[in-house]
PDB file of C-alpha atoms and ligand atoms in Angstrom:
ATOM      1  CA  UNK A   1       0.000   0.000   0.000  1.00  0.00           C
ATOM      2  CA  UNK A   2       2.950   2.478   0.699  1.00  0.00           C
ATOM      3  CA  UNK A   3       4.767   1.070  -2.308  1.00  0.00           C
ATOM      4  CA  UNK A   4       1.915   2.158  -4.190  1.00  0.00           C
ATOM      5  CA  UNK A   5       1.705   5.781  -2.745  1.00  0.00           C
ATOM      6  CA  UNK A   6      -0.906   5.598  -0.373  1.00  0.00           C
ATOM      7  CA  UNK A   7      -1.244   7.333   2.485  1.00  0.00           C
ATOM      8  CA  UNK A   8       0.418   6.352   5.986  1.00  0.00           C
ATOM      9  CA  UNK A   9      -1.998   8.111   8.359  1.00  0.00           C
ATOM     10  CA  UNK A  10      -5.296   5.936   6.437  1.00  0.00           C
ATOM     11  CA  UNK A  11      -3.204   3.020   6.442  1.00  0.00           C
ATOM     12  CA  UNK A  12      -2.348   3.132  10.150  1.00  0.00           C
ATOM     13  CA  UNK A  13      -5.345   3.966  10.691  1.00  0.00           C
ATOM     14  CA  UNK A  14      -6.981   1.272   9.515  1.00  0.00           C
ATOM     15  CA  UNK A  15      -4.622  -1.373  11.064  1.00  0.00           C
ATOM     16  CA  UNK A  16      -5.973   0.311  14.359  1.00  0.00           C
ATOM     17  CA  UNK A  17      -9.628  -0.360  13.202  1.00  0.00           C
ATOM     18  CA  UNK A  18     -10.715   3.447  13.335  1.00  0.00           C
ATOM     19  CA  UNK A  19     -13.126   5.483  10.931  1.00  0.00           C
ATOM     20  CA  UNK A  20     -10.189   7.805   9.519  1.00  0.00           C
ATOM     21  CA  UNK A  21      -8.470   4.502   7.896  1.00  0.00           C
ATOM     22  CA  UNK A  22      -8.427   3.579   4.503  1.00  0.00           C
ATOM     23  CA  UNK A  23     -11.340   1.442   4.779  1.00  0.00           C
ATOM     24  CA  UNK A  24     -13.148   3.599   7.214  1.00  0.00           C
ATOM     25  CA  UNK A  25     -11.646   0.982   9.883  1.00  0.00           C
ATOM     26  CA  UNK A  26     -13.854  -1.624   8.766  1.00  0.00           C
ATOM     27  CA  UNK A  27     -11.247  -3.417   6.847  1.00  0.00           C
ATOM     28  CA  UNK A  28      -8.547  -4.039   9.703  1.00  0.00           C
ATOM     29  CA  UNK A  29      -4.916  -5.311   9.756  1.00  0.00           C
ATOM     30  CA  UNK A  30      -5.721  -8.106   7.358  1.00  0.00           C
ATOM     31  CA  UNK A  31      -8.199  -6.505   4.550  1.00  0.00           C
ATOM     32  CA  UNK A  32      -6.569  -3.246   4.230  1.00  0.00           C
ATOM     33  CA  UNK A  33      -6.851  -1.807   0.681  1.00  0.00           C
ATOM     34  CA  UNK A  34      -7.134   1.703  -1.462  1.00  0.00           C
ATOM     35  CA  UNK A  35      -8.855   1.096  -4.525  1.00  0.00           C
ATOM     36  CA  UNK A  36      -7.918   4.818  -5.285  1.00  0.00           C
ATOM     37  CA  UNK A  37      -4.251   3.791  -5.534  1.00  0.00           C
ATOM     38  CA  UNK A  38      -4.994   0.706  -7.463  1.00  0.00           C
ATOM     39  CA  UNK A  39      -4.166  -1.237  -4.497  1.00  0.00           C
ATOM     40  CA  UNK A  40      -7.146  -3.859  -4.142  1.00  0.00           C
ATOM     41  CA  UNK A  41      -6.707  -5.118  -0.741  1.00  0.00           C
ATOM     42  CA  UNK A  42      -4.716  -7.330   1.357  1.00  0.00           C
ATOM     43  CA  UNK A  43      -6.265 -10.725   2.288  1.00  0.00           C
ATOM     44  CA  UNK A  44      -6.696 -12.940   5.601  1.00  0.00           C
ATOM     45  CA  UNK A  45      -7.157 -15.890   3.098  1.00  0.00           C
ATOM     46  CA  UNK A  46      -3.801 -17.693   2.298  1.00  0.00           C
ATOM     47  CA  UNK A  47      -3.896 -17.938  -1.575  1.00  0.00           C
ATOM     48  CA  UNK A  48      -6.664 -15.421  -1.747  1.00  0.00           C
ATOM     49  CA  UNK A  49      -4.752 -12.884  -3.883  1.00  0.00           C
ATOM     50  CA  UNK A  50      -3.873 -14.573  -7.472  1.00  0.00           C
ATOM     51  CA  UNK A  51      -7.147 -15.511  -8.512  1.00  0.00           C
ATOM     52  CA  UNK A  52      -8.440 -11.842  -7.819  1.00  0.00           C
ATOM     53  CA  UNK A  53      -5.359 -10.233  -9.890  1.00  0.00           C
ATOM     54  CA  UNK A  54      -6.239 -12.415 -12.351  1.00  0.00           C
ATOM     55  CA  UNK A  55     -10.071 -11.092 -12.416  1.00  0.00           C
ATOM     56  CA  UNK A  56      -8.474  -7.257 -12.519  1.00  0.00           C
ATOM     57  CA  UNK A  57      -5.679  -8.610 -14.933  1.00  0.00           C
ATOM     58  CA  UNK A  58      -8.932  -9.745 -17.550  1.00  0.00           C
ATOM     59  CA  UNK A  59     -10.783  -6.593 -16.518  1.00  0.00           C
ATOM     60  CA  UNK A  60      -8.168  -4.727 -17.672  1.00  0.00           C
ATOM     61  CA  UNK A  61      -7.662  -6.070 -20.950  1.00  0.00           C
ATOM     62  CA  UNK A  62     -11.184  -6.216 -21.218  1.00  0.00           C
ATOM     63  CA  UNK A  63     -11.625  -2.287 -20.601  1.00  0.00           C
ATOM     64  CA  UNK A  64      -8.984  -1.178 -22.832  1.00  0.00           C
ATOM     65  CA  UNK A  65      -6.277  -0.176 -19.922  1.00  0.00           C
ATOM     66  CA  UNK A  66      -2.828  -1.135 -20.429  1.00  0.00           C
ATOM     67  CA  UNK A  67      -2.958  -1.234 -16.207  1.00  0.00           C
ATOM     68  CA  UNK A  68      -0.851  -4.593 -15.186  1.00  0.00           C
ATOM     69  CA  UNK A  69      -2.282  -6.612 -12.121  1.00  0.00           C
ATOM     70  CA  UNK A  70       0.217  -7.835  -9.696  1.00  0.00           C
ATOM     71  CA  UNK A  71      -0.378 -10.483  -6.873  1.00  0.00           C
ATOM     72  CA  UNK A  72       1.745 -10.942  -4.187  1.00  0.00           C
ATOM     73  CA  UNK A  73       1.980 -14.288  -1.650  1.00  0.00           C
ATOM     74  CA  UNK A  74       3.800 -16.068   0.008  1.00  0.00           C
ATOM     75  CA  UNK A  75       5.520 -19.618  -0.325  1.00  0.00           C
ATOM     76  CA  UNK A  76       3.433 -21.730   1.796  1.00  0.00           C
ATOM     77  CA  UNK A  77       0.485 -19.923  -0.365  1.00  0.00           C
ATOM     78  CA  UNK A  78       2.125 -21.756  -3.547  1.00  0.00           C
ATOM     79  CA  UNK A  79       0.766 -24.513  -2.658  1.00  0.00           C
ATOM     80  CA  UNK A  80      -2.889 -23.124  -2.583  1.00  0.00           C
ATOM     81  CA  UNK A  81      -5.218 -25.223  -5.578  1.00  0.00           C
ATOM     82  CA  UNK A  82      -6.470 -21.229  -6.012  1.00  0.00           C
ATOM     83  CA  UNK A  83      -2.825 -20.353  -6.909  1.00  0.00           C
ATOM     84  CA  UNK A  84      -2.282 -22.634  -9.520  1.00  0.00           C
ATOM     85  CA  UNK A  85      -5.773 -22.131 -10.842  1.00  0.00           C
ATOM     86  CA  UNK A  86      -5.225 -18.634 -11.037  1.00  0.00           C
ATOM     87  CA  UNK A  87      -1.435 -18.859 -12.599  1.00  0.00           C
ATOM     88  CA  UNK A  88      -2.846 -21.690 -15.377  1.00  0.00           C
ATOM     89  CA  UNK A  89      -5.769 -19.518 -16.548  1.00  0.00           C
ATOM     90  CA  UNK A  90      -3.736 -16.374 -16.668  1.00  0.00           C
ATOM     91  CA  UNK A  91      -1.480 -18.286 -19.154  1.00  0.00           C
ATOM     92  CA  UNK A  92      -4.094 -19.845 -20.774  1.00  0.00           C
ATOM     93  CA  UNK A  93      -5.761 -16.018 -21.784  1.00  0.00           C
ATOM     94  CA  UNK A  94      -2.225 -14.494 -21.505  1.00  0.00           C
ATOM     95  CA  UNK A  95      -3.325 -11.993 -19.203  1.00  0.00           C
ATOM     96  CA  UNK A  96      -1.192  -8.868 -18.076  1.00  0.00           C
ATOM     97  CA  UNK A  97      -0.600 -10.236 -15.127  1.00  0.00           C
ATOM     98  CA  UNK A  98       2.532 -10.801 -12.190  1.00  0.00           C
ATOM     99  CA  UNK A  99       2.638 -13.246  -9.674  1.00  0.00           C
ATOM    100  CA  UNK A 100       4.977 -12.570  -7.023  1.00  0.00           C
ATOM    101  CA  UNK A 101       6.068 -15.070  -4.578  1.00  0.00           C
ATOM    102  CA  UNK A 102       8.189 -13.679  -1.378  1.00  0.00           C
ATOM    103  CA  UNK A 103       9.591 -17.279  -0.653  1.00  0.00           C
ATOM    104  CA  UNK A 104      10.532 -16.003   3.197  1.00  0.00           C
ATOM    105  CA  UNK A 105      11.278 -20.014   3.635  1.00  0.00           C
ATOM    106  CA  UNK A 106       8.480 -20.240   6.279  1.00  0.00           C
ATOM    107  CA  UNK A 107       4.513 -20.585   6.593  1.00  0.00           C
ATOM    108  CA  UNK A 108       3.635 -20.169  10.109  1.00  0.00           C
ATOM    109  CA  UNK A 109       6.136 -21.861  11.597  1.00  0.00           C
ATOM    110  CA  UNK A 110       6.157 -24.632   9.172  1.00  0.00           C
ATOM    111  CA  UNK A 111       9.667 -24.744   7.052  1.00  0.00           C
ATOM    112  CA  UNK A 112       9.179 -24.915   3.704  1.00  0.00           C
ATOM    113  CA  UNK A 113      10.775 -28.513   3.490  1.00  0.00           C
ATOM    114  CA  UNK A 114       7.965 -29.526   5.497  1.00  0.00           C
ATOM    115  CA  UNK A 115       5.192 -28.684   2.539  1.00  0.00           C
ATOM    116  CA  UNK A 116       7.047 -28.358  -0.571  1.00  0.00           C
ATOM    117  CA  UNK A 117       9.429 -30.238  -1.887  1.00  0.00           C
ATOM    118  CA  UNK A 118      10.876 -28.447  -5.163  1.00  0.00           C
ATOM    119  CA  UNK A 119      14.392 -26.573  -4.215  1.00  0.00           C
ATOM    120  CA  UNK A 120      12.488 -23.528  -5.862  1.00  0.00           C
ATOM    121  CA  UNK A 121       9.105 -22.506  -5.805  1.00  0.00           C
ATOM    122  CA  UNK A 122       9.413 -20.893  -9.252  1.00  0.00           C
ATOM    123  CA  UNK A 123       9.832 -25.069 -10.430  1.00  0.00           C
ATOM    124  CA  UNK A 124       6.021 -24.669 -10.106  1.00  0.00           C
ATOM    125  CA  UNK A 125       5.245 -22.088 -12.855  1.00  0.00           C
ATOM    126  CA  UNK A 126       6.471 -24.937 -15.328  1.00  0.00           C
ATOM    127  CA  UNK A 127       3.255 -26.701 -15.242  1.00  0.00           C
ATOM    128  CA  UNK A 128       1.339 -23.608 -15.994  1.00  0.00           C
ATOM    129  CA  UNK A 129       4.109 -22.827 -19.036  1.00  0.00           C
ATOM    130  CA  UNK A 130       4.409 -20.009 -17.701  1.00  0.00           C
ATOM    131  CA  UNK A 131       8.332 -17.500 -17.686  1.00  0.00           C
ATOM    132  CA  UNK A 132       9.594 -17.818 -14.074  1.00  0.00           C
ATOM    133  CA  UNK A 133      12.499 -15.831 -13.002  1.00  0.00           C
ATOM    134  CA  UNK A 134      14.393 -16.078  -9.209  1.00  0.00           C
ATOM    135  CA  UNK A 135      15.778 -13.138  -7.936  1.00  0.00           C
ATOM    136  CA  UNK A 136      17.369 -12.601  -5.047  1.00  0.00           C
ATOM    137  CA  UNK A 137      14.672 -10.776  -2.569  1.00  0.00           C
ATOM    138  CA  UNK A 138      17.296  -9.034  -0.295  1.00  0.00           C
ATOM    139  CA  UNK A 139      18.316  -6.931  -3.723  1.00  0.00           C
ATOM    140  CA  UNK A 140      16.499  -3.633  -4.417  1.00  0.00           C
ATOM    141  CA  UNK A 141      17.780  -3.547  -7.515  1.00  0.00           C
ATOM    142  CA  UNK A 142      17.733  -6.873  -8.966  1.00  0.00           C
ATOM    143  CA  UNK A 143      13.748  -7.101  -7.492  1.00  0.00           C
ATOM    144  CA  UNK A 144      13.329  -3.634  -9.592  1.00  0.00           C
ATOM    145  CA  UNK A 145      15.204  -5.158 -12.857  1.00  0.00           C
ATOM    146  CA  UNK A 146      12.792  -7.707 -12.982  1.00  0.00           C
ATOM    147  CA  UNK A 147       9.630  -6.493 -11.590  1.00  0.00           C
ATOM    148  CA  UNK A 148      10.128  -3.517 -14.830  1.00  0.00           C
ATOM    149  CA  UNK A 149      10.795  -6.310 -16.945  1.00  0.00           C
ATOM    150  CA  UNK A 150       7.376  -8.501 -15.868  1.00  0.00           C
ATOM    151  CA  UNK A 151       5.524  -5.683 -15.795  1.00  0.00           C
ATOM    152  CA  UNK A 152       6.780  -4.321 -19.329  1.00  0.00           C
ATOM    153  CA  UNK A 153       6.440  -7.759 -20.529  1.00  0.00           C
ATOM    154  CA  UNK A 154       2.191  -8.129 -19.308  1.00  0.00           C
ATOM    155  CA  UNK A 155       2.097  -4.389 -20.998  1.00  0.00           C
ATOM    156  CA  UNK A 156       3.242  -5.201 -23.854  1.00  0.00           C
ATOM    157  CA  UNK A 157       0.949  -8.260 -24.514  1.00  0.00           C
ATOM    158  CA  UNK A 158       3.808 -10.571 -23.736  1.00  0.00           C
ATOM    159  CA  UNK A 159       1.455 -12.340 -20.981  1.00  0.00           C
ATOM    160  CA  UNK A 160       2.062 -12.739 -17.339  1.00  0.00           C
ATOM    161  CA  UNK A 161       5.438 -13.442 -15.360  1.00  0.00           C
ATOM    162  CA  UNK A 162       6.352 -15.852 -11.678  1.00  0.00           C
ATOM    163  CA  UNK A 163       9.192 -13.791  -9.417  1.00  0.00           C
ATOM    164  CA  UNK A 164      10.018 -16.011  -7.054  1.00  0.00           C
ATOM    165  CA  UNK A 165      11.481 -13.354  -4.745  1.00  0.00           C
ATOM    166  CA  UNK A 166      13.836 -14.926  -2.076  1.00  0.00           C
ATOM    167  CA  UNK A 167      13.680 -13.193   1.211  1.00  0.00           C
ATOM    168  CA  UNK A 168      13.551 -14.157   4.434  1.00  0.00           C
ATOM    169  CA  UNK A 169      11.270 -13.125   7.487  1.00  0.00           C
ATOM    170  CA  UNK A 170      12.641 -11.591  10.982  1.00  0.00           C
ATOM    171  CA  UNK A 171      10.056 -12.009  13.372  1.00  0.00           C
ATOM    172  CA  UNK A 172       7.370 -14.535  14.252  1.00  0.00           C
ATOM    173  CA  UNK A 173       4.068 -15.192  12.416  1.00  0.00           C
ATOM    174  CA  UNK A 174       2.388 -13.691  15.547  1.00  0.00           C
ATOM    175  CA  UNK A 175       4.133 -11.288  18.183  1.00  0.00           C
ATOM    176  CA  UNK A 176       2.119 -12.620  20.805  1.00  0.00           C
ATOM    177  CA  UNK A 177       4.902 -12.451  24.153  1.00  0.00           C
ATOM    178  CA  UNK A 178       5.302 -15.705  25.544  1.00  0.00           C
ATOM    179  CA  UNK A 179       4.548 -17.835  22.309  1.00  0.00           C
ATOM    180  CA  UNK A 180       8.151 -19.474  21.897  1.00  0.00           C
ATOM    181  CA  UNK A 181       7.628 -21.995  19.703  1.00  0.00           C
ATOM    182  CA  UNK A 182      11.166 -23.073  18.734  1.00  0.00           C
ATOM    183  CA  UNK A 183      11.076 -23.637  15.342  1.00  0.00           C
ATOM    184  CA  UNK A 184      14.630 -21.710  13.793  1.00  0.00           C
ATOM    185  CA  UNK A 185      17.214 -21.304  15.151  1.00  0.00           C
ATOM    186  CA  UNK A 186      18.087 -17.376  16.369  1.00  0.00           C
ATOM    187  CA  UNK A 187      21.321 -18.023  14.847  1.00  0.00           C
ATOM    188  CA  UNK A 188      19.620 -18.520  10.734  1.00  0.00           C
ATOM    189  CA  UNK A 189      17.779 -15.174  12.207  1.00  0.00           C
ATOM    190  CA  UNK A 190      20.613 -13.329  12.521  1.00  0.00           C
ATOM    191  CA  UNK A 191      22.696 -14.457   9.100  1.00  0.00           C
ATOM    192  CA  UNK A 192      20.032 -13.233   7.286  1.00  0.00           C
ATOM    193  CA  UNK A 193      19.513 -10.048   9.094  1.00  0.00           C
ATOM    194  CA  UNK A 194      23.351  -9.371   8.074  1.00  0.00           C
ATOM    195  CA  UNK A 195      21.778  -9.404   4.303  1.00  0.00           C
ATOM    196  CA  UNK A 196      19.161  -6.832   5.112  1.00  0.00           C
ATOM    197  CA  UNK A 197      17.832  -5.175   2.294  1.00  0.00           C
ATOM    198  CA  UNK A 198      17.137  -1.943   3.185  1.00  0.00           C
ATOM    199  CA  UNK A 199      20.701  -1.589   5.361  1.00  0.00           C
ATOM    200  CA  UNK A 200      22.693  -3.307   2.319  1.00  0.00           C
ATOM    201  CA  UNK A 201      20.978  -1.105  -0.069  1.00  0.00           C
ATOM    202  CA  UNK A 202      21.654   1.916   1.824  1.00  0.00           C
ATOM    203  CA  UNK A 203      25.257   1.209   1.782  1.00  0.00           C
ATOM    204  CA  UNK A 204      25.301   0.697  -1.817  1.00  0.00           C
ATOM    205  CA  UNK A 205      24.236   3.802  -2.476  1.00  0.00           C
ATOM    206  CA  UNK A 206      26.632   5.691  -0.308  1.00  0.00           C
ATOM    207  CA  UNK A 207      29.650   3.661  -1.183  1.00  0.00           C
ATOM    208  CA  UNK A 208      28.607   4.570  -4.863  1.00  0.00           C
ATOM    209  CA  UNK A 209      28.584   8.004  -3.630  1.00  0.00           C
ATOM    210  CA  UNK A 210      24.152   8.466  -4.361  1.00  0.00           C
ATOM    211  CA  UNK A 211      24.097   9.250  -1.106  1.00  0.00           C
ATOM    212  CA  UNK A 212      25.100  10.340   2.094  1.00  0.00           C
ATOM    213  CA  UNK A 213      25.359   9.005   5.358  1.00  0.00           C
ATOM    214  CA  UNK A 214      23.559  12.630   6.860  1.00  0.00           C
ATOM    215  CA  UNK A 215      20.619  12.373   3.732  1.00  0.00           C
ATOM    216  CA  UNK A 216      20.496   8.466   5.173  1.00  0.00           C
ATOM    217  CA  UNK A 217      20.372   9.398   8.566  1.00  0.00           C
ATOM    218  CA  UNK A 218      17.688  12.197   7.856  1.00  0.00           C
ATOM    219  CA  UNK A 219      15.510   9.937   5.704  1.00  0.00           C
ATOM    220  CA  UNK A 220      15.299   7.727   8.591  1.00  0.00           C
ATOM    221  CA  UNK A 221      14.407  10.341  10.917  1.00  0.00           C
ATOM    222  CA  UNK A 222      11.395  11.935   8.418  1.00  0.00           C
ATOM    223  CA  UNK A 223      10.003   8.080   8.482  1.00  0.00           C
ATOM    224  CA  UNK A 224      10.251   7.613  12.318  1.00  0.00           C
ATOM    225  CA  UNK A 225       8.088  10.951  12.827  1.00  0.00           C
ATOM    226  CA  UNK A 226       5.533  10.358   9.939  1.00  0.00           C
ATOM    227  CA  UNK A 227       4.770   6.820  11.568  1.00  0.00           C
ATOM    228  CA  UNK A 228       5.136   8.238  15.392  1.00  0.00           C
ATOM    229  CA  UNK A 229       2.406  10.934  14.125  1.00  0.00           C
ATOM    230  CA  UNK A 230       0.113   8.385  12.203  1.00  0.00           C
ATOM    231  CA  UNK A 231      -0.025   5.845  15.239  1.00  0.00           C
ATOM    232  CA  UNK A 232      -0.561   8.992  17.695  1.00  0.00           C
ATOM    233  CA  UNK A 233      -3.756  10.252  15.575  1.00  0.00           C
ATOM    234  CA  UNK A 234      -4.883   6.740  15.041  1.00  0.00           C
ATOM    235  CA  UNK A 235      -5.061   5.650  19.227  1.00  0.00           C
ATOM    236  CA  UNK A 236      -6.959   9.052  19.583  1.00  0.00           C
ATOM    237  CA  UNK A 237      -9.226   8.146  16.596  1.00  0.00           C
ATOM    238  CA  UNK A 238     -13.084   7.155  16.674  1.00  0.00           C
ATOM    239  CA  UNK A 239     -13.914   3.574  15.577  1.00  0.00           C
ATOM    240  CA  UNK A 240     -16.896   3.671  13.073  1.00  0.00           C
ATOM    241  CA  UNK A 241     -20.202   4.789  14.059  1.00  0.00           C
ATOM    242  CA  UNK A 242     -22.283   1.582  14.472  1.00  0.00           C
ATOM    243  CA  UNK A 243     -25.133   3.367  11.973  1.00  0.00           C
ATOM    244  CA  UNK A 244     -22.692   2.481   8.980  1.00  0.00           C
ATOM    245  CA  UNK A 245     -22.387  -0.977  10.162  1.00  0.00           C
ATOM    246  CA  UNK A 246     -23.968  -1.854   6.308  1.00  0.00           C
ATOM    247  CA  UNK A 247     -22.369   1.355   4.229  1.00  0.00           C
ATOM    248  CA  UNK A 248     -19.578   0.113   1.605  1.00  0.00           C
ATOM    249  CA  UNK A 249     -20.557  -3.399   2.864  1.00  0.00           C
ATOM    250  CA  UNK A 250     -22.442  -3.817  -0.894  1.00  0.00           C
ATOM    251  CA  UNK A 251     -21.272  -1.931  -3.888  1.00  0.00           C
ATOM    252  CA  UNK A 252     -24.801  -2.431  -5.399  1.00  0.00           C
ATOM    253  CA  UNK A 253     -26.673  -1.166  -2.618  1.00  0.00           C
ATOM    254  CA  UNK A 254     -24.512   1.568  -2.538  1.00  0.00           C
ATOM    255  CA  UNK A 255     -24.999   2.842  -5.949  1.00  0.00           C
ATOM    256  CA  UNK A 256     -28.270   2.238  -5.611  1.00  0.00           C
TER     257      UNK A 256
HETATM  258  C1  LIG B 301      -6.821 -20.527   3.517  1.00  0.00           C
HETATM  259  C2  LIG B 301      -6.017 -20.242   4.759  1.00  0.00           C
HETATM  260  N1  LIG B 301      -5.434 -21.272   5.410  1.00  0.00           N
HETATM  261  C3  LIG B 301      -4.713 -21.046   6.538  1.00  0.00           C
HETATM  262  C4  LIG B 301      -4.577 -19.769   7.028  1.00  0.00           C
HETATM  263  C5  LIG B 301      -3.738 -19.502   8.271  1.00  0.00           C
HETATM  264  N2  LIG B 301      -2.474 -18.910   7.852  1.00  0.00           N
HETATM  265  C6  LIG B 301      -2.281 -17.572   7.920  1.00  0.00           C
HETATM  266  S1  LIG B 301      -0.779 -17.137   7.340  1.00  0.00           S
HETATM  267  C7  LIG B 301      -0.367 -18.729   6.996  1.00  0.00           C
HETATM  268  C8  LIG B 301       0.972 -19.062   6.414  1.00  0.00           C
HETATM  269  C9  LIG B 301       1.257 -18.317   5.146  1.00  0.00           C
HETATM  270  O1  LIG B 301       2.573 -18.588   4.736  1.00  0.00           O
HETATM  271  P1  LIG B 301       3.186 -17.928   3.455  1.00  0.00           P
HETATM  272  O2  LIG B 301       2.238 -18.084   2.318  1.00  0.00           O
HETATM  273  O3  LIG B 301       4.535 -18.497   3.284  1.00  0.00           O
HETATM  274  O4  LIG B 301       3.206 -16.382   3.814  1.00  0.00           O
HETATM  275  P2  LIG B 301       4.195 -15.542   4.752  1.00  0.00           P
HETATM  276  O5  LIG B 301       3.404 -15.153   5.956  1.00  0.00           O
HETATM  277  O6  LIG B 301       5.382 -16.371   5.081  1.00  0.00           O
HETATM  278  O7  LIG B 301       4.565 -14.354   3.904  1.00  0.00           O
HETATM  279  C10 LIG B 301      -1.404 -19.586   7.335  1.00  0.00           C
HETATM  280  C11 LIG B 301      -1.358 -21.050   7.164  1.00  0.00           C
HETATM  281  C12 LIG B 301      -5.227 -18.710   6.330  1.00  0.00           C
HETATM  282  N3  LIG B 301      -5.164 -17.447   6.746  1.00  0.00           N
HETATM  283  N4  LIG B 301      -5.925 -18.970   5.187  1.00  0.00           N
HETATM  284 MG1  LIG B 302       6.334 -17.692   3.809  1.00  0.00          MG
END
């Protein structure tokens, strides 16, 4: 939703559940979306995501846009019977579509050795014939090389792309104190930390002389506030008024 330029007061906001978010606090932590950014929501259902890119993907086409649909998910979502439905029909119609798959090596706190077996989860857009391409997920750049070159690919009627994005994740599915479940060690935590994107990325940019430590430093600072702010105005915010309990609930109704 940031990525996509929305706003970080609505988006707080509506993680918070209150009437100023995004959704008017009605979608929550795990349905938060902007239609106004193009950004059609996140979803609490694992796998959700592809088939409804898809649907925007053929709407798109359909309407005339040259707007490209892009689904992200994760690596235990690959596995999903909606994923691969979604990634063989977008094939099938050549739809401008991406599918994006952060493979963070964990579902849960399941490994991913414990529900897939293919060294890469790419391996599965073979069956669907569709281009795959790996990329390393800790490397701004080489994620932007090939998300331009999807994307530019779906534009251009070239069809849709799989970016298996390999990343890792820091913390716990849930932050819930107390829930240990030992799972990884803290050790595989902390290699991969060492490969952090935004860090290594940072330094890349300074050593190539881009940027400065102070800018860096600065940038950092701007971000802290903005999000200090947002999560301020968002405890002090109103959760909806229970008379629009069934407003935005049904786009008919409402253009009725
Ligand atoms: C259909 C469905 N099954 C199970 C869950 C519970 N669940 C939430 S997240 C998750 C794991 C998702 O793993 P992955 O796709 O790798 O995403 P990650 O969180 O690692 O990015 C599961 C099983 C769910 N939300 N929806
Ligand atoms: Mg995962």
């Amino acid at each position: 939703m940031l990525a996509k330029g929305g706003s970080v007061a609505a988006m707080i906001a509506e993680l918070f559940g209150r009437a100023s978010g995004s959704c008017g606090g009605k979608g929550g932590s795990m349905h938060v979306s902007d239609p106004s950014i193009g950004m059609l929501g996140a979803n609490g259902i694992v796998g959700a995501g592809p088939p409804i890119a898809v649907g925007a993907a053929f709407a798109n086409r359909y309407l005339g846009s040259d707007r490209v649909a892009v689904a992200f998910f994760g690596d235990g979502a690959s596995n999903q019977g909606s994923v691969h439905e979604a990634g063989n029909l977008a094939q099938v119609w050549n739809l401008p579509v991406v599918f994006v798959c952060e493979n963070n090596e964990y579902a849960e706190f399941t490994p991913r050795a414990h529900h897939q077996t293919v060294e890469n989860v790419a391996a599965l857009a073979q069956a669907w014939g569709m281009r795959a391409e790996i990329v390393d997920g800790m490397d701004v750049e080489a994620v932007g090389v090939a998300a331009l070159d999807a994307v530019e690919q779906a534009r251009s009627g070239g069809g849709p792309t799989f970016i298996e994005a390999k990343t890792y994740r820091y913390f716990d599915h849930v932050g819930l104190k107390g829930l240990r479940i030992p799972y990884r060690p803290d050790s595989e935590v902390e290699e991969w930390r060492k490969r952090d994107p935004i860090d290594a990325f940072e330094r890349q940019l300074i050593d190539r002389g881009d940027l400065t430590s102070e800018v860096a430093a600065a940038i950092g600072k701007e971000i802290e506030v903005e999000l200090a702010e947002a999560i301020r105005e968002a405890s002090a915010g109103d959760p909806p008024d229970p008379t629009e309990l069934l407003t935005d609930v049904y786009t008919i109704d409402a253009e009725r």
